[in-house]
Backbone atoms as SQL, in Angstrom:
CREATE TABLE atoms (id INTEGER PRIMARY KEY, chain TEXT, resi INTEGER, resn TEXT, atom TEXT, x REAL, y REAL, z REAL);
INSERT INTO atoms VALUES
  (1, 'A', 1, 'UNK', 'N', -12.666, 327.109, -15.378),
  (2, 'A', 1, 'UNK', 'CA', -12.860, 325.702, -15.599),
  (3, 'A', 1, 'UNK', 'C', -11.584, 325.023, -16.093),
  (4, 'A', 2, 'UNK', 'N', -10.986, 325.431, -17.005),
  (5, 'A', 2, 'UNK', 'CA', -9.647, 324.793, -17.534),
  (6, 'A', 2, 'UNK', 'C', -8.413, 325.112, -16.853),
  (7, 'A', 3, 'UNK', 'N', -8.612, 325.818, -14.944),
  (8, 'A', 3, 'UNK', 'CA', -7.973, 325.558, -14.195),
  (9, 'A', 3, 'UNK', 'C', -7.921, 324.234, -13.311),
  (10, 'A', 4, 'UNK', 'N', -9.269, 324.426, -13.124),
  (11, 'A', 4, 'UNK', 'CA', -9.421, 323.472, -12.628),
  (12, 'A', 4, 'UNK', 'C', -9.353, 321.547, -13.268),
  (13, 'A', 5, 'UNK', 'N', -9.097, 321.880, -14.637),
  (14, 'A', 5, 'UNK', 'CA', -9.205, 320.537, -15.340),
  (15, 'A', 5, 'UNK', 'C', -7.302, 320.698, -15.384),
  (16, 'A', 6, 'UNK', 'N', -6.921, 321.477, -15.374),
  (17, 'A', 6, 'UNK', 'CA', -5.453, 321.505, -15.211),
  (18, 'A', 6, 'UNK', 'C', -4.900, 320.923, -13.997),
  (19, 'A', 7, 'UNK', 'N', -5.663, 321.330, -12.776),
  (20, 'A', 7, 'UNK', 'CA', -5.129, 320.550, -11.115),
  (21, 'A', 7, 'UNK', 'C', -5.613, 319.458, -10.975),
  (22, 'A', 8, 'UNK', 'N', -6.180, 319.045, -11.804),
  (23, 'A', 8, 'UNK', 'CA', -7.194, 317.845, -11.958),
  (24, 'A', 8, 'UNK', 'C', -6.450, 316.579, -12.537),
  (25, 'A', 9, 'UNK', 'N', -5.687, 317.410, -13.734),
  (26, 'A', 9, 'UNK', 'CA', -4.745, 316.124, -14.687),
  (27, 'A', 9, 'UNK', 'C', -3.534, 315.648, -13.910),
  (28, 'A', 10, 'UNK', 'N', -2.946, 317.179, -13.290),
  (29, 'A', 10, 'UNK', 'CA', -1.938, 316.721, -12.395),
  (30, 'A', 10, 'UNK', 'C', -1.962, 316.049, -10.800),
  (31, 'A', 11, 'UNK', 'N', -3.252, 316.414, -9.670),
  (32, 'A', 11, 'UNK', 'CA', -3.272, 315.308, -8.876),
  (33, 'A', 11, 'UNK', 'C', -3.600, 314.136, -9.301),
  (34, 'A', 12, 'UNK', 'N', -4.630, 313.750, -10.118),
  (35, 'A', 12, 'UNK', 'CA', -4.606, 312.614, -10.499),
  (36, 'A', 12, 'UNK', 'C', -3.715, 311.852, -10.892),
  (37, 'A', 13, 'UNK', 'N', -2.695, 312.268, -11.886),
  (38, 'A', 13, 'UNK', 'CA', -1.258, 311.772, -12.474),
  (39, 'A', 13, 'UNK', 'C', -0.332, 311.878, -10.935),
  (40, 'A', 14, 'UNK', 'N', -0.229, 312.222, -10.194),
  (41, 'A', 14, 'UNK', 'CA', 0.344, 312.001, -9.124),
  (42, 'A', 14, 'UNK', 'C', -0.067, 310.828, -8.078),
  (43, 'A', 15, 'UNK', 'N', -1.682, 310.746, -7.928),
  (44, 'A', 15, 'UNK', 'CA', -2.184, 309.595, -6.971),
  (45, 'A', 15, 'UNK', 'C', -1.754, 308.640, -8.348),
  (46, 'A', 16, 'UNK', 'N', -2.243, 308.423, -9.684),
  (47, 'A', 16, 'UNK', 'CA', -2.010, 307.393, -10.294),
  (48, 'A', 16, 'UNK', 'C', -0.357, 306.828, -10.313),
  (49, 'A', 17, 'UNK', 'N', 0.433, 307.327, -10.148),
  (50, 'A', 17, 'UNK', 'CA', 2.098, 306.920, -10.370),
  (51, 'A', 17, 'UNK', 'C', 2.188, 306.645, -8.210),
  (52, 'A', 18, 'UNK', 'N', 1.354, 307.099, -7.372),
  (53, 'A', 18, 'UNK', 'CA', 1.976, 306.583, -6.042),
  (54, 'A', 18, 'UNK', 'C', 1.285, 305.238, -5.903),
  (55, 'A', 19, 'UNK', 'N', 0.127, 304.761, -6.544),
  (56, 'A', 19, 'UNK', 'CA', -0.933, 303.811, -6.764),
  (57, 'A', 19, 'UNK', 'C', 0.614, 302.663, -7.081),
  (58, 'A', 20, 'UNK', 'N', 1.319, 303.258, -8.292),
  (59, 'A', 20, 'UNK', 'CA', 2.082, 302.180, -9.232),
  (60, 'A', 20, 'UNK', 'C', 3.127, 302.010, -7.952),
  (61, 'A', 21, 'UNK', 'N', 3.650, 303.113, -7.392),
  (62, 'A', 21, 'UNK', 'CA', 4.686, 302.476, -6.818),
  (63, 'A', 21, 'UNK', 'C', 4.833, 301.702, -5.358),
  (64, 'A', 22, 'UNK', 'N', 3.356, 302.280, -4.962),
  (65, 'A', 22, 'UNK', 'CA', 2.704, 301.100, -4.009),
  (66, 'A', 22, 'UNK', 'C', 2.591, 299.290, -4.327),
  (67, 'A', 23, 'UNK', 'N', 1.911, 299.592, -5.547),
  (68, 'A', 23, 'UNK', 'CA', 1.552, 298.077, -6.092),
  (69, 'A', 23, 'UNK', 'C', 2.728, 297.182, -6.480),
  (70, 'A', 24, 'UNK', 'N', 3.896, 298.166, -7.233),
  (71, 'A', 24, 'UNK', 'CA', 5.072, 297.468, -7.831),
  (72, 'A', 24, 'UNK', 'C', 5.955, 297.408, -6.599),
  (73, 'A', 25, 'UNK', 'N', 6.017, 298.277, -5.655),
  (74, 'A', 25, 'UNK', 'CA', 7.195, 298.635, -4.288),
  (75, 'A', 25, 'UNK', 'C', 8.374, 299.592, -5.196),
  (76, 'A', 26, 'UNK', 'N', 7.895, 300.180, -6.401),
  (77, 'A', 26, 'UNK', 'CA', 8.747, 300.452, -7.325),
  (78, 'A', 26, 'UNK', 'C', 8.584, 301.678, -8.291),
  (79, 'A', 27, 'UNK', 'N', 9.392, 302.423, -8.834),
  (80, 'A', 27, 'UNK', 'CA', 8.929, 303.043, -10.460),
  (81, 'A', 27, 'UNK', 'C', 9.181, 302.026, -11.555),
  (82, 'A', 28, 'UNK', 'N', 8.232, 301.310, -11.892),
  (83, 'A', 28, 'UNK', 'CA', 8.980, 300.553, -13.162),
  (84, 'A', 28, 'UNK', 'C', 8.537, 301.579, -14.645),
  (85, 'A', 29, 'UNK', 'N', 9.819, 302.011, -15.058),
  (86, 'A', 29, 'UNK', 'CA', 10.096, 303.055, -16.385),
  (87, 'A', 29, 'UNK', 'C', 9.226, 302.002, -17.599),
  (88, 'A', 30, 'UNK', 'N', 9.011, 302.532, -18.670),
  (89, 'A', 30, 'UNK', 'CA', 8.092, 301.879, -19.512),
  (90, 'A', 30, 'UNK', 'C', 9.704, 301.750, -20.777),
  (91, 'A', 31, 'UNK', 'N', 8.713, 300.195, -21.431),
  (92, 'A', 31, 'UNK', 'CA', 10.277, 299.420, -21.777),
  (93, 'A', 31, 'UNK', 'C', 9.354, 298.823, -22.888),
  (94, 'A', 32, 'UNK', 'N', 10.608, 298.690, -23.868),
  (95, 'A', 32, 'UNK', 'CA', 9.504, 297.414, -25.640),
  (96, 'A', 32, 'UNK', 'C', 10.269, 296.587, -26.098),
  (97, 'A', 33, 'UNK', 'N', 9.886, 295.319, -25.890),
  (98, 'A', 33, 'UNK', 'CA', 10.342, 294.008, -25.828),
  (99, 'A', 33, 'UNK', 'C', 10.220, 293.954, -27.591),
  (100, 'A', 34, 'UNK', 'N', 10.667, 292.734, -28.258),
  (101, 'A', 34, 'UNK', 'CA', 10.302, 292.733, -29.640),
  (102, 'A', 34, 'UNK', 'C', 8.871, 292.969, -30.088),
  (103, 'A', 35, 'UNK', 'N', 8.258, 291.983, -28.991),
  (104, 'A', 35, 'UNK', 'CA', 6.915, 291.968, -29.449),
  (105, 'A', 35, 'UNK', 'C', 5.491, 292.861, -28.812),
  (106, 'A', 36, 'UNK', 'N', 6.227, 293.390, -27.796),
  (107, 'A', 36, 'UNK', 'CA', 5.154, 294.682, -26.754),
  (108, 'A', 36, 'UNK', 'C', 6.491, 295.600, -26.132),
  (109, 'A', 37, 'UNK', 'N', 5.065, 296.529, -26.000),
  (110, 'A', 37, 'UNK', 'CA', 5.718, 297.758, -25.024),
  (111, 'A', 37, 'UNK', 'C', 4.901, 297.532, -23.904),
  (112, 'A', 38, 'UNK', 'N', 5.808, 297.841, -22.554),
  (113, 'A', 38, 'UNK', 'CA', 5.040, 297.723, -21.458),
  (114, 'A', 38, 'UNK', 'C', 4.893, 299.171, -21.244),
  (115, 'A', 39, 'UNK', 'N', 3.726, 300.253, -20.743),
  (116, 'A', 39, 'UNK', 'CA', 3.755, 301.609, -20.296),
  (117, 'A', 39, 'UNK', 'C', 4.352, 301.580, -19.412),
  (118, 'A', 40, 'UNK', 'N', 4.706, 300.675, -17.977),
  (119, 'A', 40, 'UNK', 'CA', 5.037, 301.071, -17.313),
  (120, 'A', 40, 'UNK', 'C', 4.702, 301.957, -16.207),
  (121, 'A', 41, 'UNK', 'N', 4.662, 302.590, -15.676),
  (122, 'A', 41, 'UNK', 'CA', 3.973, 303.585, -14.490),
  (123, 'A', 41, 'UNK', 'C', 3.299, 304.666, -15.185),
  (124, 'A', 42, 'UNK', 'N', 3.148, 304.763, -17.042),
  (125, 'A', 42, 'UNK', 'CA', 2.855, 305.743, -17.523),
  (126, 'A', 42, 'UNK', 'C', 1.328, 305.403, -17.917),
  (127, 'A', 43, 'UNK', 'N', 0.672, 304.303, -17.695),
  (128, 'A', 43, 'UNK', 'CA', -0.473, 303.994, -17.627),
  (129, 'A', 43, 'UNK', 'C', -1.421, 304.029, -16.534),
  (130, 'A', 44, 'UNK', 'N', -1.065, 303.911, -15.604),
  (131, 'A', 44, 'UNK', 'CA', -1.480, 304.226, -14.262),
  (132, 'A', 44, 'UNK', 'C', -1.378, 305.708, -14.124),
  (133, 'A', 45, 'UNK', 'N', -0.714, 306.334, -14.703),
  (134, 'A', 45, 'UNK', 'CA', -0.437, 308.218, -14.310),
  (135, 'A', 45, 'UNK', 'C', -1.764, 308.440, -15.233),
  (136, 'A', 46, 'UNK', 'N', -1.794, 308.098, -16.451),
  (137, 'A', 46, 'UNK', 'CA', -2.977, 308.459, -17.627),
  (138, 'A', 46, 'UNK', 'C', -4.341, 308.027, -16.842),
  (139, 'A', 47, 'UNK', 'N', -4.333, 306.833, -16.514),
  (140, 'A', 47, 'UNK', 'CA', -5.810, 306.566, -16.423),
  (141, 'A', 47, 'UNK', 'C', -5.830, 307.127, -15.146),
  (142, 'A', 48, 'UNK', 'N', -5.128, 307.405, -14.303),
  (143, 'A', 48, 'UNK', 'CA', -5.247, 308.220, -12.637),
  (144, 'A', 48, 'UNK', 'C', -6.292, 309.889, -13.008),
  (145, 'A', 49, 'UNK', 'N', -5.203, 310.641, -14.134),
  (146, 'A', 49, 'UNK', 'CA', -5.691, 311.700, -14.875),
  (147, 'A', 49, 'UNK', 'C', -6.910, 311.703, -15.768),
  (148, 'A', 50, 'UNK', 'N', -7.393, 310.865, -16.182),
  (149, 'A', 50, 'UNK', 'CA', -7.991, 310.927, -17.053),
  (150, 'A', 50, 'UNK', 'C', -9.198, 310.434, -16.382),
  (151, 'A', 51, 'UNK', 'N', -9.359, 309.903, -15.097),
  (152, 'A', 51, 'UNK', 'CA', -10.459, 309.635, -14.488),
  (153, 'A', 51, 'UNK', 'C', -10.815, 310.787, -13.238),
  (154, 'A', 52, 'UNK', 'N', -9.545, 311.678, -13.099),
  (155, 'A', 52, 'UNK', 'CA', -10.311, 312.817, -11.890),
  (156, 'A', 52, 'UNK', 'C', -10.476, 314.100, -13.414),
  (157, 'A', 53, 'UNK', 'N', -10.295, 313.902, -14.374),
  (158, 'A', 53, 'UNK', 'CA', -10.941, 314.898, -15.294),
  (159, 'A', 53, 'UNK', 'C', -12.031, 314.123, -15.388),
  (160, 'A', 54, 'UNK', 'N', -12.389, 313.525, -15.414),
  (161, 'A', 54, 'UNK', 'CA', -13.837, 313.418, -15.558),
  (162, 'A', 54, 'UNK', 'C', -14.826, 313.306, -14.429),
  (163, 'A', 55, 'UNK', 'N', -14.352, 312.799, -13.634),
  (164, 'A', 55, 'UNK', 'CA', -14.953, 313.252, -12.553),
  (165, 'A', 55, 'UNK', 'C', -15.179, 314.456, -12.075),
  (166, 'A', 56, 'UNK', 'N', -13.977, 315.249, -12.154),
  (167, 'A', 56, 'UNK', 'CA', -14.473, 317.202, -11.963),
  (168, 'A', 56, 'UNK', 'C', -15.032, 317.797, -12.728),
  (169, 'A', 57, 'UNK', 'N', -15.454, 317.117, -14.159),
  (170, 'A', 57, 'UNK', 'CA', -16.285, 317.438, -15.369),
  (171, 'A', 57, 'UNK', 'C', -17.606, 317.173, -15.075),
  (172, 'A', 58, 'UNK', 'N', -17.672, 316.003, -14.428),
  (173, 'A', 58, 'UNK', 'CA', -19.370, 316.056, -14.109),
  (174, 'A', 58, 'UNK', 'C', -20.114, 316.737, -12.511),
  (175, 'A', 59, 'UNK', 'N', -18.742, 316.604, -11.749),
  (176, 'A', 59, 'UNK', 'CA', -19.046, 316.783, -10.103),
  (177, 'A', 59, 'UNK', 'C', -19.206, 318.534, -10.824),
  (178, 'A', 60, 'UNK', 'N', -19.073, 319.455, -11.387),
  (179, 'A', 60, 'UNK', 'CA', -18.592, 320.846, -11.379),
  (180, 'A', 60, 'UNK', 'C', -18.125, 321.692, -10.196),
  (181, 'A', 61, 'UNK', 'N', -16.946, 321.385, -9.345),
  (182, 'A', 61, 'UNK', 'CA', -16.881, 321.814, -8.176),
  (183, 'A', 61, 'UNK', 'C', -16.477, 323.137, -7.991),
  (184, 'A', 62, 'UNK', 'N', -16.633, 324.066, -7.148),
  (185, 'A', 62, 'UNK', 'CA', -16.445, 325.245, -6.650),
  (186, 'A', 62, 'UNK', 'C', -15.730, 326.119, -6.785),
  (187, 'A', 63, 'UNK', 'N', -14.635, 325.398, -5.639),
  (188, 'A', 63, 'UNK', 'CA', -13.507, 325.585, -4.876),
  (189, 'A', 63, 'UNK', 'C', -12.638, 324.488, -5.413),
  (190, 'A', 64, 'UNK', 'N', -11.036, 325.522, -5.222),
  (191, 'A', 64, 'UNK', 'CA', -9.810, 324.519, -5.367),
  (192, 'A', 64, 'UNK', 'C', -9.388, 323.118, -4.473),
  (193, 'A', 65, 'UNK', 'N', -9.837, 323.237, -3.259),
  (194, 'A', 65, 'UNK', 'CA', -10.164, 322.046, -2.347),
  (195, 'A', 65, 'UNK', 'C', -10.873, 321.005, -2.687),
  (196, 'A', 66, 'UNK', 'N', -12.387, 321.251, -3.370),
  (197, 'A', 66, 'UNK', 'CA', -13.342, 320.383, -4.297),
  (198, 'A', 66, 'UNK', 'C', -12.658, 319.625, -5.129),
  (199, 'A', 67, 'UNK', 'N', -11.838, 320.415, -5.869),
  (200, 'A', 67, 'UNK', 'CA', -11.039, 319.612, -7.263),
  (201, 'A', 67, 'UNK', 'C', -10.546, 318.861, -6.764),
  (202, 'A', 68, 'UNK', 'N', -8.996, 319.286, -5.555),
  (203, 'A', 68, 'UNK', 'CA', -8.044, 318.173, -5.058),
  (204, 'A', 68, 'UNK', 'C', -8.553, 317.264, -4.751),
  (205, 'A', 69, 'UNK', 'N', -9.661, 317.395, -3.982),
  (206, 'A', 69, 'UNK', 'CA', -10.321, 315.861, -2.944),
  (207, 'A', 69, 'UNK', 'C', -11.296, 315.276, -4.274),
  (208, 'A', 70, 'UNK', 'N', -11.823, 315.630, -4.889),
  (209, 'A', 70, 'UNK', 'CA', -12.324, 314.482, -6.090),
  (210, 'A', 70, 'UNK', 'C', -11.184, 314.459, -7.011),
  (211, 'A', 71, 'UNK', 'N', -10.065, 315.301, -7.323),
  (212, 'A', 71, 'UNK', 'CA', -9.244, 314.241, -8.395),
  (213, 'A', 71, 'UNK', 'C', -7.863, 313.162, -7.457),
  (214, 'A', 72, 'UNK', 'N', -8.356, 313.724, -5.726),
  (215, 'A', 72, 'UNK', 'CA', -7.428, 312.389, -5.205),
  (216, 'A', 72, 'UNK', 'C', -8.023, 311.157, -5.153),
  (217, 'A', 73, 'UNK', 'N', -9.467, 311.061, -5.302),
  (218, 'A', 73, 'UNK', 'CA', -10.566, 309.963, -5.016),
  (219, 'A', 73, 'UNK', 'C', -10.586, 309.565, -6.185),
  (220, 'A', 74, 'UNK', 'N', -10.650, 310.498, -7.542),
  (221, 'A', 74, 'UNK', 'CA', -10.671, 309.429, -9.245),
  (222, 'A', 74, 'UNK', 'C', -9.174, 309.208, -9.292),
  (223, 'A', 75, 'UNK', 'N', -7.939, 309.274, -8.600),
  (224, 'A', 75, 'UNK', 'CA', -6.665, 308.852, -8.778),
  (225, 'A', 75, 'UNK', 'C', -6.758, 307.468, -8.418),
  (226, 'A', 76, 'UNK', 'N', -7.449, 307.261, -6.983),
  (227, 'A', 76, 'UNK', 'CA', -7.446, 305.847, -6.758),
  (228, 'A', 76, 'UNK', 'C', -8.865, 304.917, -7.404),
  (229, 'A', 77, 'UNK', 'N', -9.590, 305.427, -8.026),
  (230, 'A', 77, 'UNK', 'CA', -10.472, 304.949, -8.773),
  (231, 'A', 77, 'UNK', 'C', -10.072, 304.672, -10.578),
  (232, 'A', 78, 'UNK', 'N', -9.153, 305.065, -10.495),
  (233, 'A', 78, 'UNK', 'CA', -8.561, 304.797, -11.646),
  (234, 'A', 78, 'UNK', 'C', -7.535, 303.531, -11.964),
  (235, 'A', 79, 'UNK', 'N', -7.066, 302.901, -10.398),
  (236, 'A', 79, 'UNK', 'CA', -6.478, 301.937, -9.746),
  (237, 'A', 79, 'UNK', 'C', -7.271, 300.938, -10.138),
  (238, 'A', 80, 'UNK', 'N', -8.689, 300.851, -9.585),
  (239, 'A', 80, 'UNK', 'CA', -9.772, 300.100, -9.621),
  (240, 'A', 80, 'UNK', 'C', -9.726, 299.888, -11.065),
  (241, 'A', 81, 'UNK', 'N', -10.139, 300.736, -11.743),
  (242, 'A', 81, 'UNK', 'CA', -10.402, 300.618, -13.269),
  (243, 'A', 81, 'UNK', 'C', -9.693, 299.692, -13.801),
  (244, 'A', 82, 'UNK', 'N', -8.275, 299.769, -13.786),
  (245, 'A', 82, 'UNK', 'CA', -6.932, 298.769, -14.378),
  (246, 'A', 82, 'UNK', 'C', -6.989, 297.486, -13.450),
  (247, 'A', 83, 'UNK', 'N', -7.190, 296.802, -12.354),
  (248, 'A', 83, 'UNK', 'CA', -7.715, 296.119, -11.807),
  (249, 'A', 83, 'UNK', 'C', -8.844, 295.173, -12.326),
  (250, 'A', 84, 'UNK', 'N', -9.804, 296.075, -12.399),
  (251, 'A', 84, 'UNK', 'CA', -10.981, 295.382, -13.230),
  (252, 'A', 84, 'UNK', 'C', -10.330, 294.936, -14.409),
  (253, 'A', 85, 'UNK', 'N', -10.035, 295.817, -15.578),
  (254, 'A', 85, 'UNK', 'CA', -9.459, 295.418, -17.055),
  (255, 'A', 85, 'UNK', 'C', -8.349, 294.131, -16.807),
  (256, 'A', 86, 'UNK', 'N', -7.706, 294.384, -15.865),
  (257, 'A', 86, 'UNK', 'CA', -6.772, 292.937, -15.723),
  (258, 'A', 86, 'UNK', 'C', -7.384, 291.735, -15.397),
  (259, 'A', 87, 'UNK', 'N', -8.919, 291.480, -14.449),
  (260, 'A', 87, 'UNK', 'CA', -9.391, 290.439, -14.809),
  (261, 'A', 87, 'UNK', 'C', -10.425, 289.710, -15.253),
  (262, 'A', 88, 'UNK', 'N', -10.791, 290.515, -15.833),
  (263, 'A', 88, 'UNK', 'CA', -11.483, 290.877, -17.468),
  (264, 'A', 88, 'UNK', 'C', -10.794, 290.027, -18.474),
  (265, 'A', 89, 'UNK', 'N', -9.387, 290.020, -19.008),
  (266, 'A', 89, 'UNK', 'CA', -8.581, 289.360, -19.746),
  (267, 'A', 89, 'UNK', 'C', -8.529, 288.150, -19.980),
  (268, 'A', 90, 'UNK', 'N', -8.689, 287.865, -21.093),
  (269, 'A', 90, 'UNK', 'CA', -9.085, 286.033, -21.309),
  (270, 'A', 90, 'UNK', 'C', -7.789, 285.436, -20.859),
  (271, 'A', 91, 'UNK', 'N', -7.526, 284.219, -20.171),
  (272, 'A', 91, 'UNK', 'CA', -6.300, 283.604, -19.606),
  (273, 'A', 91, 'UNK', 'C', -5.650, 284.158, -19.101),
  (274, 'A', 92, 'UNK', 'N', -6.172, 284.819, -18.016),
  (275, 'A', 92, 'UNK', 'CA', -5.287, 285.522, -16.523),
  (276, 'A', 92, 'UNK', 'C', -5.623, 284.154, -15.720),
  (277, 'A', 93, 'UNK', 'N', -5.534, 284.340, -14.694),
  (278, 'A', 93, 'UNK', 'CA', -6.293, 283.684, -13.352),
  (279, 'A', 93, 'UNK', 'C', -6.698, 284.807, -12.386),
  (280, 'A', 94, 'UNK', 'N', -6.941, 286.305, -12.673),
  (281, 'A', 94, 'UNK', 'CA', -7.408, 287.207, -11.962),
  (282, 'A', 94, 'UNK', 'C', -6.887, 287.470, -10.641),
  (283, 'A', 95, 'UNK', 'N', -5.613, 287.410, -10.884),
  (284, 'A', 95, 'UNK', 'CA', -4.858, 288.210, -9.190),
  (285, 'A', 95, 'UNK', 'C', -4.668, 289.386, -9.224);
């Protein structure tokens, strides 16, 4: 099991950072202004990971194939997630 939550953290952290550099056309490195830090592509890698571990936590899959193809599907569902939270945010205009 804690192999599989291991191939799990890392495809996901991989679809989550190609997600970022799709969306940005870019790697943007994570940077702290006086008043914020931006993560940078390191938020999209976390929540990419942190959503195909949970997903292979509840799916309990098999096979090493099982894992890849549900933690490449919670990589881009983890896209969604940060999406939603962005227009969610009081005084966006939700693009």
């Amino acid at each position: 099991m804690f192999i599989n939550i291991a191939f799990s953290i890392i495809i996901g952290g991989m679809v989550g950072i190609c997600n970022h550099v799709e969306k940005n056309g870019k790697l943007i490195m994570p940077y702290r202004t006086k008043k914020f830090f931006y993560p940078g592509f390191i938020l999209e890698m976390l929540m990419g990971s942190f959503a195909a571990v949970l997903l292979v936590l509840y799916a309990e899959p098999d096979s090493p194939v099982q894992v890849g193809f549900l933690s490449i599907l919670a990589g881009f569902g983890g896209e969604s997630v940060i999406k939603v939270i962005e227009v969610l945010k009081p005084g966006t205009s939700g693009k």
